[in-house]
Amino acid sequence: MSKFLRSWESLLILILGITTAVNISLAPEFLTLQNQVNLFQLSIEKIIIATIMTLIIINGEIDLSVASIMGLSACTFGTIIDVGMPASLAILLCLGLGIMLGAINAFWITIIGIPSLVVTLASLIGYRGFARVLLEDRGITGFPDWFIALGRDGLIGSLPLSFFAFALLVATLSIVLHRTGFGREVFTIGNSAEVAHYSGLRVARVKSILFILSGGISAMAGLFYAARLASVRGDAAFGFELDIITMVLLGGVSIFGGKGSMLGVVLSILIVLNLRNGMALMNITGHIQTAVIGILLIASVLIPNMLERLRSVST
Amino acid sequence: MISPPLAGERSTIVSHPILELRHISKSFGMTAAMADVSIAILPGQVHAIVGENGAGKSTLIKILTGVHQPDEGEMLVDGKQMQIRSTEDAQKHGIAAIFQEPMVFPDLDVAENIFISHHNLGLVMNWATQYQHANEIIARLGITLDPRRLANGLTLAEQQTVEIARALSLNVRALIMDEPTASLSAHEVDRLVQIVEALKMRGVAVIYISHRLEEIFRIADTVTVMRDGKHISTKPISQVTQQGMVRDMVGRSINHFSMKVAANAHGEKILSVRNLTRDGVFSDVSFDLHIGEVLCFAGLIGSRRTDVGLALFGVEPATSGYIEVARQPVTIDSPQSALKYLIAYVSEDRRKFGLALNMPIFANISLPSLKKLLRLFGLIDRKAEIAMAESHRERLSIRTPNVTIDVGKLSGGNQQKVMLAKWLETEPRILIFDEPTRGIDIGAKTEVHNIIRELAIRGVAIIVISSDLPEVLMLADRVLVMREGRQMGIFDISEATQENIMALATGQTAAMSQ
Amino acid sequence: MNVLLRNFHPQTLRVITLAVVLLLVIVFFVSQIDNYFSPRTLNRIASSAAVILPIAIGQAIVVMTRNIDLSVGSLVGITAYVTGDILAYAPFGPFLTLFIALSIGALCGAFNGVLVAYGRVPSIIVTLGTLALFRTFLVEYSEARTITTDSLPKWVVELPQTTLFSVGVLEVRVMVIVALVAALIFSLALWKLRAARKFYAVGSNPDAAIMAGINSERVVFTAFVLSGMLAGLAGLIFLARFGNITVVAGLGFELKSIAAVVVGGVNIFGGSGTILGVVLGTLLVDTIDNSLIRWAIVSEFWREALLGILIMTAVAVDTFMARSYVQLRKLVA
Amino acid sequence: QKGGTANLVLLPKFLGILPFDQARRGAEEAHKELQNKGSLDYIGPTPENSVAGQIEMLTTATTQKKNVVMLSNNAGDQIAAAAEAAQAAGTKVVTWDSPIPSGKGETVFVAQVDFGSIGVVMADMAHSIMGGSGDFAILSATPDAANQNAWIAAMKETLKGDKYKNLKLVDTVYGDDQAEKSYNAALALVDKHKNMKLIMAPTSVGIVAASKALQDEKLCDKIKVSGLGVPAEMVSYTMNGCAPEFALWSFVDLGYLTYYTSYALATSAIKGNIGDEVNAGRMGKFKIEADPGRKNTKRILMGPFTVYNKKNVEAAAK
Ligand SMILES: Nc1ncnc2c1ncn2[C@@H]1O[C@H](COP(=O)(O)OP(=O)(O)OP(=O)(O)O)[C@@H](O)[C@H]1O
Ligand SMILES: Nc1ncnc2c1ncn2[C@@H]1O[C@H](COP(=O)(O)OP(=O)(O)OP(=O)(O)O)[C@@H](O)[C@H]1O
Ligand SMILES: [Mg+2]
Ligand SMILES: [Mg+2]
């Protein structure tokens, strides 16, 4: 779109190139197929949600409750299996639950008119609480084999179903966002909800659709999580929201809405995954990993800003 | 702190300029907004700057006040070279500005809005005295505004007066006004002119930008014309004619100023409004609108004309009353429902309600008519979209390298044109313009007037809310006058004069207005 | 009535609503929990809120300027730990210690502030980064040691039980007073200090602030320094209250403080809010939290779910009241 | 047996906490003693990201073809899949401190003490502190902590015994291993249960927080604290009577033994079957046996643990 965005993405490509080069030269195992599969597999649920989070943040909102919806849907799945109902039914119920949880968020945000940060902060706490209510101190295992296989085994090659779900989401959401009328509405509302309203756009409807989608996709991610780990517990997916938001912001999506691209987010996802994987292979602890990503996040905005300023001063 | 200017106090003998720009250039990417401009500002004088939209006037102001840094050239304050890095810096040098787009703090009350950036009022607030001072300044401006009211919800005109009050209270040596009267009506303009006169007496240098040429002739001592970022001429007002000034502005002679043409032949009744009321805001507005007719709403600022427009567009629905479109009773409770009946509304506040500033021109133009561009699976036809934007760019002569740049980067007048384009594209049956020519230059103003008339001829029913009385008289077939939320009367254009409209608008009886 | 309505600042109403909601919550729990309305319970809730209150005030100031500070939790951790560590070597008195804690906090806050105000990096990005960065610093610095009460001077260990004065059976504790004094100072400053009003201005319309000649960079920077300082104060209170400090100290406080701030009626998009509201918001969240764990018929596992629901309800009630008030006012005007 | 090559990873629940650091010291001691030519990495996730982080780190170690990952499991059965994948790729998983509940993917669990006997010890401490009768409550870490849950279950089992018939467990609450939550939870217990005489906290964070809370509220003469704690952190509360008795084992030894076991597995000195014997340097010989607490799993029992009181706590705290 604008020049700045283009340069942001080229910056990301540069960072990605450097990270990959460093990883290849310093971590011999990096390029192995298994490692490349693991690299996605380990964070697959986060990156799936990052796709819809991109739309939500471009829309000028935020959804902090995604990880709690994931947790609650995973725990609901566990509970349903535990009482002996078939897994296929459980899957449907959980997806429905996710959509409902998203709709509850949407209700407070669009109908009552409370800022999404506040609403989803409360539902972050509340939904997680219901996961606790369901499972208390239990963990649930014993899911059907086909379900577990779905989460773990390769569907084509060694790539599991969840990977294709991610790819499909990236493709469709990126077309929706950048090529369709709905996407244009998302951008416009993010830019100025008032202008959008005055232009006859149905602001509440667009927002509701996004939050409901977010609920559904988070529930799906929760199911992938349950399948991959073959077990659920009350703390499933705890704290994932910050990682997801970090990826989206590093992708150049403006936290104030109205700006960003799916390409940027995909690049940023690749960077974060590569970086984490590379550091893990170099035996760097979790704290340092998080700190490095934090520094990268700040630096990726700070350095272009500084360069811009230097340029304007020197000319 | 706030000493009212004393009438009769004579300005000291003018010797050297307070402010001087020498060979200033500034470009934004490819656009050269200012190229090698030099001017000197003398104390006790009103220095008007005129030019077409995008000529670089606002850029000049922003450089004088430190919002932008020049690429080249130097600035002198009191004959000494200075760098002004921020508006704070500028204020320290005694320079303050009223910017083109009013900027208030919605969460602060009017009084705080006026005094927030004062540096010498002491550490501790005294709310009571602050309100008192605010009242004094507001009174001088001749408007009614409660200093305790939050700025949130002020109309554009009210915001502009708050900004004027803020600048006046600063006790400056050089005051820059970028289209201060763009949304004021004649009444308030008169007061402003008086205040400017008084400032002049005290030796304040005033830089005055306006597209209303008659104002320039009223108050300016010197006129500088800019075109395409270049300095064209600086002359004492006595040596300037309107024709000559316009020629300098556009680079050629224009003769076809807006002129009143005979009223259109009206068609059928398309809109009928009866006793439209929004509780506590306006009440009992009733009128009919016919195909091909231009109905103008006149009134002072805050007379709630905009609110009637908003009600008809469904943004702030009316609480009672009756609306009929094409003889069908309708309820309009949202912009979508208004658009469904092919009613469009061009807001007076382009930055807040009109344009998504960080989106490209084409996306802004296509926004309300996006449906036309949708193809299979809801994909947007990009080519058609660009073509749509290009056609408007040509028709309205929007000054921009291309239609893919962000609207926010255009000059104020060009933004206004983009907003007009956006609503023209919806091809409505009923089109409400709220201050349609706010901030656009006379060339373009003529163009807009022509467009409005053309639309009317083509069968669109038009409502124009305008504070610009000459404009009202020129465009209208009928004039509806409002005052404090009430409809004071409707004139046929044949009976309407500036005097009788103002008399109704200010609440004087017809007898008193002789 | 009319005059009353017109002269009410919307914020005044928020505060009154909050107070009413808080009262309702208390009345509810009084009916549910035996012996609830006792000096003892009051004391405990107050002491618990005293840890969060300073952070919430700092957060509120930052939020008023249309920013957010996610690093406060890590800041509390750093101050609590490093101050504890310093005290172990040099058992300073209260004032010097307070100075040290505030300085540590202010320093970290300044780091955030420079990046946000002068580096022009959005605050959520900066503080999301420093949330991790500060915590990592702490983990590296601590080398897995724990600060224990034994290594702390006696006055620190005894601070939580030190009472300033008693009103009947109600003991008013020093830490509660310290937190309240902080609230009072900032409340007064935001109301009365001309410079402090600029926090509102910058948050209300950042562009206008620049145009009006407000040095918004300095204002935003100051907000972060203050937030850091107040987190430092909270760190000191944390240290005194819990005595045992590990690297997880203050984990998750950022969300708690944001919850207190939004419940307290501070506009998350900047420009408005009062410290009194924040005090009530903090008390409300903390009271709900601390009452739920005392409510016998609610199982341990229902607590979080109820907390989420109650926060939502409180905010919704507040929004409704504020909205109907605005409507009422329009009618009257 | 010395001087072999084994690449080992010590993976605690998270970093920065004393007990885990002690385990590291034990492991390093063993690493030196055994003159291992391979590597010993001490890595861990952040507390907020503990579950996902442990799974990630275990998977990475598998990719790196490490021989053994020594895991203090914080992820419950959620890590079983990764552990099974590790085993399949030839990386053994030895758990310590906290096992994988289902035992899936776990080679052997190095148990600090017999989980059943911790139940007995806690019950005994409660019995002796309360003088044989009274109400008490448990303040645990998180509802998800496998080891804590096992100990609580074992204690409840023990309480059924005749000796404890006058002890009444009235409540179980969680402090999420956070100081302020545990502190508030302790005070809430006090308010909720008027006749409560003891808070039993089988977690080092909970026990100090509860002790501090009762001390601050001057309740120590009415209500006592007990459980599992680190002497250095507990010494003042034991000396002033708030927490007269608590228990713990040596984390240094636990790290040491876990290392020896893992090294033996890596160098194929043992297969990891029941009956295999680990020669653990200064600690002597240990046998792999069936874990009585979990079906189809194996453990090595370290033991013993120490009960600390006024007499021995000061020395241990040094
Ligand atoms: N921030 C910006 N970025 C890019 N271009 C800009 C920016 N601000 C102004 N320009 C360009 O500079 C030129 C001069 O604009 P300026 O706002 O000074 O015009 P103006 O004379 O004030 O016009 P108007 O009468 O419409 O207000 C225009 O072509 C405009 O597009
Ligand atoms: N005393 C008041 N209290 C609250 N709001 C007021 C008050 N006076 C005016 N307003 C607000 O100002 C607006 C009234 O003016 P409106 O915009 O309808 O008039 P207008 O004639 O178009 O004036 P303008 O020329 O300023 O646009 C309304 O939106 C209303 O909310
Ligand atoms: Mg301009
Ligand atoms: Mg108007």
PDB file of C-alpha atoms in Angstrom, chain B residues 106-109 112 127 150, chain C residues 9-16 18 56-66 183 186-192 196-204 258 260-281 318 322:
ATOM      1  CA  PRO B 106     -12.409  17.081  23.826  1.00  0.00           C
ATOM      2  CA  ASP B 107     -12.006  15.984  27.452  1.00  0.00           C
ATOM      3  CA  LEU B 108     -11.131  19.406  28.769  1.00  0.00           C
ATOM      4  CA  ASP B 109     -13.603  22.183  29.317  1.00  0.00           C
ATOM      5  CA  GLU B 112      -8.904  24.808  30.056  1.00  0.00           C
ATOM      6  CA  TRP B 127     -10.421  27.192  38.580  1.00  0.00           C
ATOM      7  CA  LEU B 150     -16.490  20.125  27.760  1.00  0.00           C
TER       8      LEU B 150
ATOM      9  CA  HIS C   9     -18.594  16.919  35.866  1.00  0.00           C
ATOM     10  CA  PRO C  10     -19.114  13.529  34.186  1.00  0.00           C
ATOM     11  CA  GLN C  11     -16.189  12.229  36.216  1.00  0.00           C
ATOM     12  CA  THR C  12     -17.919  13.142  39.449  1.00  0.00           C
ATOM     13  CA  LEU C  13     -20.760  10.888  38.483  1.00  0.00           C
ATOM     14  CA  ARG C  14     -18.429   8.026  37.639  1.00  0.00           C
ATOM     15  CA  VAL C  15     -16.918   8.283  41.075  1.00  0.00           C
ATOM     16  CA  ILE C  16     -20.314   8.285  42.734  1.00  0.00           C
ATOM     17  CA  LEU C  18     -18.318   3.426  41.605  1.00  0.00           C
ATOM     18  CA  ALA C  56      -2.756   1.588  39.496  1.00  0.00           C
ATOM     19  CA  ILE C  57      -2.186   5.312  40.030  1.00  0.00           C
ATOM     20  CA  GLY C  58       0.896   5.220  37.849  1.00  0.00           C
ATOM     21  CA  GLN C  59      -0.924   3.184  35.248  1.00  0.00           C
ATOM     22  CA  ALA C  60      -3.784   5.673  35.329  1.00  0.00           C
ATOM     23  CA  ILE C  61      -1.464   8.588  34.609  1.00  0.00           C
ATOM     24  CA  VAL C  62       0.068   6.732  31.701  1.00  0.00           C
ATOM     25  CA  VAL C  63      -3.349   5.716  30.379  1.00  0.00           C
ATOM     26  CA  MET C  64      -4.554   9.313  30.657  1.00  0.00           C
ATOM     27  CA  THR C  65      -1.863  10.282  28.164  1.00  0.00           C
ATOM     28  CA  ARG C  66      -3.212   7.659  25.754  1.00  0.00           C
ATOM     29  CA  ALA C 183      -3.129   8.742  46.007  1.00  0.00           C
ATOM     30  CA  PHE C 186      -1.495  12.681  42.856  1.00  0.00           C
ATOM     31  CA  SER C 187      -5.153  13.432  43.135  1.00  0.00           C
ATOM     32  CA  LEU C 188      -4.412  16.962  44.277  1.00  0.00           C
ATOM     33  CA  ALA C 189      -1.700  17.416  41.704  1.00  0.00           C
ATOM     34  CA  LEU C 190      -3.899  16.332  38.835  1.00  0.00           C
ATOM     35  CA  TRP C 191      -6.628  18.659  39.936  1.00  0.00           C
ATOM     36  CA  LYS C 192      -4.600  21.648  40.934  1.00  0.00           C
ATOM     37  CA  ALA C 196      -0.300  18.063  35.560  1.00  0.00           C
ATOM     38  CA  ARG C 197      -3.348  19.059  33.522  1.00  0.00           C
ATOM     39  CA  LYS C 198      -1.198  18.485  30.469  1.00  0.00           C
ATOM     40  CA  PHE C 199      -1.468  14.736  31.026  1.00  0.00           C
ATOM     41  CA  TYR C 200      -5.138  15.070  30.192  1.00  0.00           C
ATOM     42  CA  ALA C 201      -4.509  17.403  27.286  1.00  0.00           C
ATOM     43  CA  VAL C 202      -1.958  15.159  25.626  1.00  0.00           C
ATOM     44  CA  GLY C 203      -4.160  12.111  26.021  1.00  0.00           C
ATOM     45  CA  SER C 204      -7.278  13.906  24.918  1.00  0.00           C
ATOM     46  CA  ILE C 258      -5.155  -2.138  34.152  1.00  0.00           C
ATOM     47  CA  ALA C 260      -8.267  -1.385  38.494  1.00  0.00           C
ATOM     48  CA  VAL C 261      -7.783   1.574  36.184  1.00  0.00           C
ATOM     49  CA  VAL C 262     -10.548   0.715  33.749  1.00  0.00           C
ATOM     50  CA  VAL C 263     -12.975  -0.205  36.489  1.00  0.00           C
ATOM     51  CA  GLY C 264     -11.981   3.092  38.078  1.00  0.00           C
ATOM     52  CA  GLY C 265     -13.405   4.913  35.088  1.00  0.00           C
ATOM     53  CA  VAL C 266     -10.220   6.063  33.429  1.00  0.00           C
ATOM     54  CA  ASN C 267     -10.837   6.241  29.714  1.00  0.00           C
ATOM     55  CA  ILE C 268      -8.619   3.634  28.129  1.00  0.00           C
ATOM     56  CA  PHE C 269      -8.212   5.943  25.135  1.00  0.00           C
ATOM     57  CA  GLY C 270      -6.803   8.708  27.269  1.00  0.00           C
ATOM     58  CA  GLY C 271      -7.863  12.164  28.279  1.00  0.00           C
ATOM     59  CA  SER C 272     -10.001  11.543  31.293  1.00  0.00           C
ATOM     60  CA  GLY C 273     -10.047   9.852  34.664  1.00  0.00           C
ATOM     61  CA  THR C 274      -9.596  10.673  38.308  1.00  0.00           C
ATOM     62  CA  ILE C 275      -7.368   9.288  40.998  1.00  0.00           C
ATOM     63  CA  LEU C 276     -10.336   8.968  43.319  1.00  0.00           C
ATOM     64  CA  GLY C 277     -11.902   6.742  40.685  1.00  0.00           C
ATOM     65  CA  VAL C 278      -8.736   4.674  40.534  1.00  0.00           C
ATOM     66  CA  VAL C 279      -8.716   4.276  44.312  1.00  0.00           C
ATOM     67  CA  LEU C 280     -12.303   3.066  44.183  1.00  0.00           C
ATOM     68  CA  GLY C 281     -11.557   0.840  41.202  1.00  0.00           C
ATOM     69  CA  ASP C 318     -20.841   2.324  35.201  1.00  0.00           C
ATOM     70  CA  ALA C 322     -22.771   7.543  32.696  1.00  0.00           C
TER      71      ALA C 322
END
